[in-house]
Amino acid sequence: MAPLSARPAASSPAVTESEARRANRSWWDLDADDYQDEHGAFLGDADFVWCPERLREADAGLLGDVRGKKILELGAGAAAASRWLRLQGAYPMALDLSAGMLRHALEAAARSGVSVPLVQADALALPFADDAFDIVCTAFGAIPFVADSAAAMREVARVLRPGGSWVFSVTHPMRWAFWDEPDESGLVVRNSYFDRTPYVERDEDGSVTYLEQHRTLGDRIREIVGAGFVLRDLVEPEWPEGHTQIWGQWSPLRGRLFPGTAIFVCDLPR
């Protein structure tokens, strides 16, 4: 899981898909160590955590019975979810754009004794045959970072067998209207929910160093349906009692008032 957040939109020239790909790979390669230092204990070496609200697949069961299933995890990061799936009897494959994150996946495999196949590739050009998987899933990976997320949905549909499932979590779209502050200042609406301008960071030479996209709930549903999926469920995890950990803009204060995560559960008709 690689959740960042919906940040205040910044006016910026249009970003091409190649610029986004290059920025994402570089960002996560450089940030991999810090990310794992900060969040690795929360995510575990072999666990499937959907979101900062600490909803675990072991409790939610959004993927159904995974035994014997071929599963692709997009934007897998250190691949903790894939290793958990392997322990449940599935046959997962973990894909990420970042070599830095996959290096942590190798280290976690050595610690846990659970190994899964690792693939470095782009979510918009999955290096797999049609109908290769029973399930595709991601916890905050890939989808928020590509410019053409509708194309990513179509790629997922291509590699899924008919009757398969696509389940993904992203920052809840309504969070785009708020600044990324976990305290009271993050409770004030400052951006338009309907402004799809991506959040972009650039270096002093103007090169894109980080990019995150915003889509409304309606946009996401149209992408899902346009790729041929049927939306079975939309899960908005509530902040659990006793959970005090702050993760970026996710906090008990905000979590009690409005959702921070949206999980889309989709099926590909037979």
Coordinates of C-alpha atoms in Angstrom, one line a residue:
M1 CA 0.0 0.0 0.0
A2 CA 1.3 3.4 -0.9
P3 CA -1.2 6.0 0.2
L4 CA -0.1 9.6 0.0
S5 CA -3.0 12.0 -0.1
A6 CA -5.2 14.4 -2.0
R7 CA -3.2 17.6 -1.8
P8 CA -4.3 21.1 -2.7
A9 CA -4.3 21.4 -6.4
A10 CA -1.5 23.3 -8.0
S11 CA -1.8 25.1 -11.3
S12 CA 0.7 23.6 -13.7
P13 CA 1.2 22.9 -17.4
A14 CA -0.3 19.6 -18.6
V15 CA 1.8 16.6 -17.7
T16 CA 2.3 13.8 -20.3
E17 CA 2.1 10.1 -19.4
S18 CA 5.8 9.7 -20.0
E19 CA 6.6 12.6 -17.6
A20 CA 4.2 11.0 -15.0
R21 CA 5.8 7.6 -15.4
R22 CA 9.3 9.0 -15.0
A23 CA 8.4 11.1 -12.0
N24 CA 6.6 8.2 -10.3
R25 CA 9.5 5.8 -10.8
S26 CA 12.0 8.3 -9.5
W27 CA 9.9 9.5 -6.6
W28 CA 9.3 6.0 -5.2
D29 CA 12.9 4.9 -5.8
L30 CA 14.1 7.8 -3.7
D31 CA 11.4 7.6 -1.1
A32 CA 11.3 3.8 -0.7
D33 CA 13.6 3.7 2.4
D34 CA 11.9 6.5 4.2
Y35 CA 8.4 5.1 3.4
Q36 CA 9.3 1.7 4.8
D37 CA 10.9 3.2 7.9
E38 CA 7.7 5.1 8.6
H39 CA 5.0 2.7 7.5
G40 CA 6.6 -0.8 7.3
A41 CA 5.6 -1.8 10.8
F42 CA 2.0 -0.8 10.2
L43 CA 1.8 -2.8 6.9
G44 CA 3.8 -5.8 8.2
D45 CA 5.9 -8.2 6.2
A46 CA 3.0 -10.5 5.3
D47 CA -0.3 -8.8 5.8
F48 CA -3.0 -7.2 3.6
V49 CA -3.9 -3.8 4.9
W50 CA -6.3 -1.9 2.6
C51 CA -5.9 1.6 4.1
P52 CA -4.7 3.8 7.0
E53 CA -8.0 3.1 8.7
R54 CA -6.4 -0.4 9.3
L55 CA -9.0 -2.4 7.4
R56 CA -7.4 -5.8 6.8
E57 CA -8.3 -8.3 4.1
A58 CA -8.4 -11.0 6.8
D59 CA -11.4 -9.2 8.3
A60 CA -13.0 -7.6 5.3
G61 CA -12.8 -10.6 2.8
L62 CA -13.3 -8.3 -0.2
L63 CA -11.4 -10.7 -2.5
G64 CA -13.4 -13.7 -1.4
D65 CA -11.9 -17.2 -1.2
V66 CA -8.4 -16.8 -2.7
R67 CA -7.2 -20.4 -2.4
G68 CA -5.7 -21.5 -5.7
K69 CA -6.4 -18.2 -7.4
K70 CA -3.9 -16.4 -9.6
I71 CA -3.7 -12.8 -8.3
L72 CA -1.9 -9.8 -9.6
E73 CA -1.1 -7.0 -7.1
L74 CA -0.6 -3.7 -8.8
G75 CA 1.6 -1.0 -7.2
A76 CA 2.6 -3.6 -4.7
G77 CA 5.3 -1.7 -3.0
A78 CA 7.1 -4.0 -0.6
A79 CA 4.5 -6.7 -1.5
A80 CA 3.3 -7.4 2.0
A81 CA -0.2 -8.1 0.6
S82 CA 1.1 -10.6 -1.9
R83 CA 3.0 -12.5 0.7
W84 CA -0.2 -12.6 2.9
L85 CA -2.1 -13.9 -0.2
R86 CA 0.5 -16.6 -0.7
L87 CA 0.0 -17.8 2.9
Q88 CA -3.7 -18.1 2.2
G89 CA -3.0 -20.5 -0.6
A90 CA -3.2 -18.1 -3.6
Y91 CA -0.7 -17.7 -6.4
P92 CA 0.1 -13.9 -6.3
M93 CA 2.4 -11.9 -8.5
A94 CA 3.6 -8.4 -7.2
L95 CA 4.1 -5.7 -9.7
D96 CA 5.5 -2.2 -9.1
L97 CA 7.1 0.5 -11.2
S98 CA 9.8 1.2 -8.6
A99 CA 12.9 -0.8 -8.2
G100 CA 13.4 0.8 -4.8
M101 CA 10.1 -0.6 -3.5
L102 CA 10.8 -4.0 -5.0
R103 CA 14.1 -4.1 -3.3
H104 CA 12.2 -3.8 0.0
A105 CA 10.0 -6.6 -1.2
L106 CA 13.0 -8.9 -1.6
E107 CA 14.3 -7.9 1.9
A108 CA 10.8 -8.6 3.4
A109 CA 10.7 -12.0 1.7
A110 CA 14.0 -12.9 3.3
R111 CA 12.8 -11.8 6.7
S112 CA 9.4 -13.6 6.5
G113 CA 10.5 -16.7 4.5
V114 CA 7.6 -16.0 2.1
S115 CA 8.6 -15.3 -1.5
V116 CA 6.4 -14.2 -4.4
P117 CA 7.3 -13.4 -8.1
L118 CA 8.2 -9.7 -8.5
V119 CA 7.7 -7.7 -11.7
Q120 CA 8.9 -4.2 -12.5
A121 CA 6.5 -2.8 -15.0
D122 CA 4.0 0.0 -15.8
A123 CA 0.3 -0.5 -15.0
L124 CA -0.6 1.0 -18.4
A125 CA 1.4 -1.8 -20.2
L126 CA 1.0 -5.0 -18.2
P127 CA 3.4 -7.6 -19.5
F128 CA 0.9 -10.4 -19.3
A129 CA -1.4 -12.4 -21.6
D130 CA -5.1 -11.8 -21.8
D131 CA -7.2 -13.7 -19.2
A132 CA -4.1 -14.4 -17.1
F133 CA -5.5 -13.7 -13.6
D134 CA -8.5 -14.5 -11.4
I135 CA -8.1 -11.4 -9.3
V136 CA -6.3 -8.0 -9.7
C137 CA -6.0 -5.8 -6.6
T138 CA -4.1 -2.9 -5.2
A139 CA -4.1 -0.9 -2.0
F140 CA -3.4 2.7 -3.1
G141 CA -1.1 1.6 -5.9
A142 CA -0.9 2.8 -9.5
I143 CA -4.4 4.2 -10.0
P144 CA -3.9 7.6 -8.3
F145 CA -0.6 8.3 -10.1
V146 CA -1.2 7.5 -13.8
A147 CA -2.6 10.3 -16.0
D148 CA -5.0 7.9 -17.9
S149 CA -6.5 5.8 -15.1
A150 CA -9.3 4.8 -17.5
A151 CA -6.6 3.1 -19.7
A152 CA -5.3 1.4 -16.6
M153 CA -8.7 0.0 -15.9
R154 CA -8.9 -1.4 -19.4
E155 CA -5.5 -3.1 -19.0
V156 CA -6.8 -4.7 -15.8
A157 CA -9.8 -6.0 -17.6
R158 CA -7.6 -7.4 -20.4
V159 CA -5.5 -9.5 -18.0
L160 CA -8.5 -10.7 -16.0
R161 CA -10.4 -13.8 -16.9
P162 CA -14.1 -13.4 -17.4
G163 CA -15.8 -13.7 -14.0
G164 CA -12.7 -12.3 -12.3
S165 CA -12.6 -9.5 -9.8
W166 CA -10.8 -6.1 -9.6
V167 CA -10.6 -4.5 -6.2
F168 CA -8.7 -1.3 -5.5
S169 CA -8.5 1.3 -2.8
V170 CA -7.7 5.0 -3.3
T171 CA -7.9 8.2 -1.3
H172 CA -11.6 9.0 -1.0
P173 CA -12.3 11.6 -3.7
M174 CA -14.0 14.0 -1.3
R175 CA -10.6 14.5 0.5
W176 CA -9.4 16.5 -2.5
A177 CA -11.5 19.4 -1.2
F178 CA -9.4 19.6 2.0
W179 CA -5.8 20.4 2.7
D180 CA -3.6 17.5 3.9
E181 CA -3.5 18.4 7.6
P182 CA -4.5 15.8 10.3
D183 CA -5.6 18.6 12.7
E184 CA -8.4 21.1 12.7
S185 CA -6.9 23.1 9.8
G186 CA -7.6 20.0 7.7
L187 CA -11.4 20.3 8.3
V188 CA -11.8 23.4 6.2
V189 CA -12.9 23.1 2.5
R190 CA -10.3 24.9 0.4
N191 CA -10.4 23.3 -3.1
S192 CA -13.2 22.4 -5.5
Y193 CA -14.1 18.8 -5.5
F194 CA -14.8 19.1 -9.2
D195 CA -11.3 20.5 -10.1
R196 CA -9.5 17.6 -11.7
T197 CA -6.2 19.5 -12.0
P198 CA -3.6 17.1 -10.8
Y199 CA -1.3 18.0 -7.9
V200 CA 2.2 18.4 -9.4
E201 CA 5.6 19.1 -7.9
R202 CA 8.5 20.2 -10.1
D203 CA 12.2 20.8 -9.5
E204 CA 13.9 24.1 -10.2
D205 CA 14.4 23.1 -13.8
G206 CA 10.6 22.5 -14.3
S207 CA 10.9 18.7 -14.4
V208 CA 8.0 16.8 -12.8
T209 CA 9.1 15.1 -9.6
Y210 CA 5.8 14.0 -8.1
L211 CA 2.3 13.8 -9.5
E212 CA -1.1 12.7 -8.1
Q213 CA -4.4 12.7 -9.9
H214 CA -7.9 13.4 -8.7
R215 CA -11.1 11.8 -10.0
T216 CA -14.6 12.3 -8.5
L217 CA -16.6 9.3 -7.4
G218 CA -18.6 9.6 -10.6
D219 CA -15.4 9.6 -12.7
R220 CA -14.2 6.4 -11.1
I221 CA -17.5 4.7 -11.7
R222 CA -17.5 5.7 -15.3
E223 CA -13.9 4.4 -15.7
I224 CA -15.0 1.1 -14.1
V225 CA -18.1 0.7 -16.3
G226 CA -16.2 1.9 -19.4
A227 CA -13.7 -0.9 -18.9
G228 CA -16.5 -3.5 -18.8
F229 CA -16.7 -4.0 -15.1
V230 CA -19.7 -4.2 -12.8
L231 CA -19.4 -2.3 -9.6
R232 CA -20.4 -4.8 -6.8
D233 CA -19.6 -2.6 -3.7
L234 CA -18.1 0.7 -2.6
V235 CA -16.5 0.4 0.8
E236 CA -15.8 3.5 2.9
P237 CA -14.0 2.3 6.0
E238 CA -14.9 4.0 9.2
W239 CA -12.2 5.0 11.7
P240 CA -12.0 2.2 14.3
E241 CA -12.2 2.8 18.0
G242 CA -8.8 2.8 19.7
H243 CA -6.9 3.5 16.5
T244 CA -4.7 6.5 17.3
Q245 CA -2.0 6.4 14.7
I246 CA -1.7 9.4 12.3
W247 CA -0.7 8.6 8.7
G248 CA -0.1 11.8 6.8
Q249 CA -3.6 13.4 6.5
W250 CA -5.3 10.4 8.1
S251 CA -6.1 11.0 11.7
P252 CA -8.7 10.0 14.4
L253 CA -10.0 13.6 14.2
R254 CA -10.7 13.6 10.5
G255 CA -11.5 9.9 10.4
R256 CA -14.5 10.3 12.8
L257 CA -16.0 13.0 10.6
F258 CA -15.6 11.9 6.9
P259 CA -14.1 9.0 4.9
G260 CA -10.5 8.9 3.9
T261 CA -10.5 5.8 1.8
A262 CA -12.7 4.4 -1.0
I263 CA -12.5 0.8 -1.9
F264 CA -14.1 -0.3 -5.2
V265 CA -15.1 -3.9 -5.6
C266 CA -15.7 -4.8 -9.2
D267 CA -16.4 -7.9 -11.2
L268 CA -15.8 -8.7 -14.9
P269 CA -18.9 -10.4 -16.3
R270 CA -18.5 -13.9 -17.7

